[in-house]
Amino acid sequence: MDWQGQKQAELWMQILLLVFSVGALATGYIIGSFRMMILIYAGGVVFTTLVTVPNWPFFNRHLLKWLDPSEAEKHPKPQKAVVSKDKKKSSKKRELDQNHPTVNGMEVPA
């Protein structure tokens, strides 16, 4: 299933579940049967599952073009530089230590 197919399947799922839940509620209220309401809703869930879960051909209309492995190796994905949080903290701590001298963890008056 492609990306557009996933979006379409989710939209169909939401629409079908909404229609079946409203229909089940209305039917159950009119007939006065909680059992009938649950059966209609359960049937709707099963129907929705059969429509949206399998990988039907109409969900595969926008196929993705994958790169060959040799092409992917020629154009590697750029990596972000990782900055350690410890280095940031230690530089801030050093800066504070220079501004406020301490002895045994207590600030010394200037």
mmCIF file with all atom_site columns, N, CA and C in Angstrom, residues 1-10 53-65:
data_model
loop_
_atom_site.group_PDB
_atom_site.id
_atom_site.type_symbol
_atom_site.label_atom_id
_atom_site.label_alt_id
_atom_site.label_comp_id
_atom_site.label_asym_id
_atom_site.label_entity_id
_atom_site.label_seq_id
_atom_site.pdbx_PDB_ins_code
_atom_site.Cartn_x
_atom_site.Cartn_y
_atom_site.Cartn_z
_atom_site.occupancy
_atom_site.B_iso_or_equiv
_atom_site.pdbx_formal_charge
_atom_site.auth_seq_id
_atom_site.auth_comp_id
_atom_site.auth_asym_id
_atom_site.auth_atom_id
_atom_site.pdbx_PDB_model_num
ATOM 1  N N  . MET A 1 1  ? 0.848  -1.168 0.000  1.00 0.00 ? 1  MET A N  1
ATOM 2  C CA . MET A 1 1  ? 0.000  0.000  0.000  1.00 0.00 ? 1  MET A CA 1
ATOM 3  C C  . MET A 1 1  ? 0.900  1.240  0.000  1.00 0.00 ? 1  MET A C  1
ATOM 4  N N  . ASP A 1 2  ? 0.614  2.165  -0.897 1.00 0.00 ? 2  ASP A N  1
ATOM 5  C CA . ASP A 1 2  ? 1.433  3.378  -0.969 1.00 0.00 ? 2  ASP A CA 1
ATOM 6  C C  . ASP A 1 2  ? 0.899  4.441  0.000  1.00 0.00 ? 2  ASP A C  1
ATOM 7  N N  . TRP A 1 3  ? 1.596  5.602  0.016  1.00 0.00 ? 3  TRP A N  1
ATOM 8  C CA . TRP A 1 3  ? 1.223  6.654  0.973  1.00 0.00 ? 3  TRP A CA 1
ATOM 9  C C  . TRP A 1 3  ? -0.180 7.179  0.717  1.00 0.00 ? 3  TRP A C  1
ATOM 10 N N  . GLN A 1 4  ? -0.507 7.425  -0.526 1.00 0.00 ? 4  GLN A N  1
ATOM 11 C CA . GLN A 1 4  ? -1.850 7.909  -0.853 1.00 0.00 ? 4  GLN A CA 1
ATOM 12 C C  . GLN A 1 4  ? -2.897 6.852  -0.523 1.00 0.00 ? 4  GLN A C  1
ATOM 13 N N  . GLY A 1 5  ? -2.549 5.588  -0.742 1.00 0.00 ? 5  GLY A N  1
ATOM 14 C CA . GLY A 1 5  ? -3.461 4.495  -0.407 1.00 0.00 ? 5  GLY A CA 1
ATOM 15 C C  . GLY A 1 5  ? -3.722 4.407  1.083  1.00 0.00 ? 5  GLY A C  1
ATOM 16 N N  . GLN A 1 6  ? -2.697 4.646  1.894  1.00 0.00 ? 6  GLN A N  1
ATOM 17 C CA . GLN A 1 6  ? -2.884 4.642  3.347  1.00 0.00 ? 6  GLN A CA 1
ATOM 18 C C  . GLN A 1 6  ? -3.824 5.766  3.769  1.00 0.00 ? 6  GLN A C  1
ATOM 19 N N  . LYS A 1 7  ? -3.638 6.927  3.178  1.00 0.00 ? 7  LYS A N  1
ATOM 20 C CA . LYS A 1 7  ? -4.500 8.066  3.499  1.00 0.00 ? 7  LYS A CA 1
ATOM 21 C C  . LYS A 1 7  ? -5.941 7.769  3.090  1.00 0.00 ? 7  LYS A C  1
ATOM 22 N N  . GLN A 1 8  ? -6.101 7.186  1.909  1.00 0.00 ? 8  GLN A N  1
ATOM 23 C CA . GLN A 1 8  ? -7.426 6.850  1.408  1.00 0.00 ? 8  GLN A CA 1
ATOM 24 C C  . GLN A 1 8  ? -8.078 5.768  2.277  1.00 0.00 ? 8  GLN A C  1
ATOM 25 N N  . ALA A 1 9  ? -7.315 4.770  2.683  1.00 0.00 ? 9  ALA A N  1
ATOM 26 C CA . ALA A 1 9  ? -7.851 3.699  3.528  1.00 0.00 ? 9  ALA A CA 1
ATOM 27 C C  . ALA A 1 9  ? -8.301 4.248  4.876  1.00 0.00 ? 9  ALA A C  1
ATOM 28 N N  . GLU A 1 10 ? -7.525 5.153  5.452  1.00 0.00 ? 10 GLU A N  1
ATOM 29 C CA . GLU A 1 10 ? -7.917 5.729  6.741  1.00 0.00 ? 10 GLU A CA 1
ATOM 30 C C  . GLU A 1 10 ? -9.173 6.582  6.602  1.00 0.00 ? 10 GLU A C  1
ATOM 31 N N  . VAL A 1 53 ? -8.412 -3.025 5.382  1.00 0.00 ? 53 VAL A N  1
ATOM 32 C CA . VAL A 1 53 ? -7.171 -3.671 5.823  1.00 0.00 ? 53 VAL A CA 1
ATOM 33 C C  . VAL A 1 53 ? -6.417 -4.379 4.703  1.00 0.00 ? 53 VAL A C  1
ATOM 34 N N  . PRO A 1 54 ? -7.068 -5.184 3.847  1.00 0.00 ? 54 PRO A N  1
ATOM 35 C CA . PRO A 1 54 ? -6.275 -5.854 2.796  1.00 0.00 ? 54 PRO A CA 1
ATOM 36 C C  . PRO A 1 54 ? -5.656 -4.850 1.825  1.00 0.00 ? 54 PRO A C  1
ATOM 37 N N  . ASN A 1 55 ? -4.595 -5.275 1.198  1.00 0.00 ? 55 ASN A N  1
ATOM 38 C CA . ASN A 1 55 ? -3.875 -4.420 0.256  1.00 0.00 ? 55 ASN A CA 1
ATOM 39 C C  . ASN A 1 55 ? -4.533 -4.531 -1.123 1.00 0.00 ? 55 ASN A C  1
ATOM 40 N N  . TRP A 1 56 ? -5.687 -3.892 -1.277 1.00 0.00 ? 56 TRP A N  1
ATOM 41 C CA . TRP A 1 56 ? -6.422 -3.941 -2.530 1.00 0.00 ? 56 TRP A CA 1
ATOM 42 C C  . TRP A 1 56 ? -5.678 -3.142 -3.602 1.00 0.00 ? 56 TRP A C  1
ATOM 43 N N  . PRO A 1 57 ? -5.855 -3.511 -4.893 1.00 0.00 ? 57 PRO A N  1
ATOM 44 C CA . PRO A 1 57 ? -5.146 -2.804 -5.972 1.00 0.00 ? 57 PRO A CA 1
ATOM 45 C C  . PRO A 1 57 ? -5.454 -1.303 -6.036 1.00 0.00 ? 57 PRO A C  1
ATOM 46 N N  . PHE A 1 58 ? -6.659 -0.883 -5.656 1.00 0.00 ? 58 PHE A N  1
ATOM 47 C CA . PHE A 1 58 ? -6.973 0.547  -5.742 1.00 0.00 ? 58 PHE A CA 1
ATOM 48 C C  . PHE A 1 58 ? -6.252 1.364  -4.676 1.00 0.00 ? 58 PHE A C  1
ATOM 49 N N  . PHE A 1 59 ? -5.587 0.708  -3.724 1.00 0.00 ? 59 PHE A N  1
ATOM 50 C CA . PHE A 1 59 ? -4.746 1.417  -2.759 1.00 0.00 ? 59 PHE A CA 1
ATOM 51 C C  . PHE A 1 59 ? -3.300 1.535  -3.250 1.00 0.00 ? 59 PHE A C  1
ATOM 52 N N  . ASN A 1 60 ? -2.993 0.967  -4.412 1.00 0.00 ? 60 ASN A N  1
ATOM 53 C CA . ASN A 1 60 ? -1.619 0.968  -4.950 1.00 0.00 ? 60 ASN A CA 1
ATOM 54 C C  . ASN A 1 60 ? -1.523 1.703  -6.278 1.00 0.00 ? 60 ASN A C  1
ATOM 55 N N  . ARG A 1 61 ? -2.171 2.806  -6.412 1.00 0.00 ? 61 ARG A N  1
ATOM 56 C CA . ARG A 1 61 ? -2.150 3.540  -7.686 1.00 0.00 ? 61 ARG A CA 1
ATOM 57 C C  . ARG A 1 61 ? -0.981 4.501  -7.809 1.00 0.00 ? 61 ARG A C  1
ATOM 58 N N  . HIS A 1 62 ? -0.354 4.858  -6.713 1.00 0.00 ? 62 HIS A N  1
ATOM 59 C CA . HIS A 1 62 ? 0.752  5.826  -6.722 1.00 0.00 ? 62 HIS A CA 1
ATOM 60 C C  . HIS A 1 62 ? 2.006  5.140  -6.189 1.00 0.00 ? 62 HIS A C  1
ATOM 61 N N  . LEU A 1 63 ? 2.576  4.269  -6.988 1.00 0.00 ? 63 LEU A N  1
ATOM 62 C CA . LEU A 1 63 ? 3.728  3.496  -6.541 1.00 0.00 ? 63 LEU A CA 1
ATOM 63 C C  . LEU A 1 63 ? 4.956  4.386  -6.347 1.00 0.00 ? 63 LEU A C  1
ATOM 64 N N  . LEU A 1 64 ? 5.759  4.025  -5.377 1.00 0.00 ? 64 LEU A N  1
ATOM 65 C CA . LEU A 1 64 ? 6.997  4.745  -5.101 1.00 0.00 ? 64 LEU A CA 1
ATOM 66 C C  . LEU A 1 64 ? 8.118  4.182  -5.956 1.00 0.00 ? 64 LEU A C  1
ATOM 67 N N  . LYS A 1 65 ? 8.987  5.065  -6.443 1.00 0.00 ? 65 LYS A N  1
ATOM 68 C CA . LYS A 1 65 ? 10.136 4.616  -7.219 1.00 0.00 ? 65 LYS A CA 1
ATOM 69 C C  . LYS A 1 65 ? 11.321 4.519  -6.266 1.00 0.00 ? 65 LYS A C  1
#
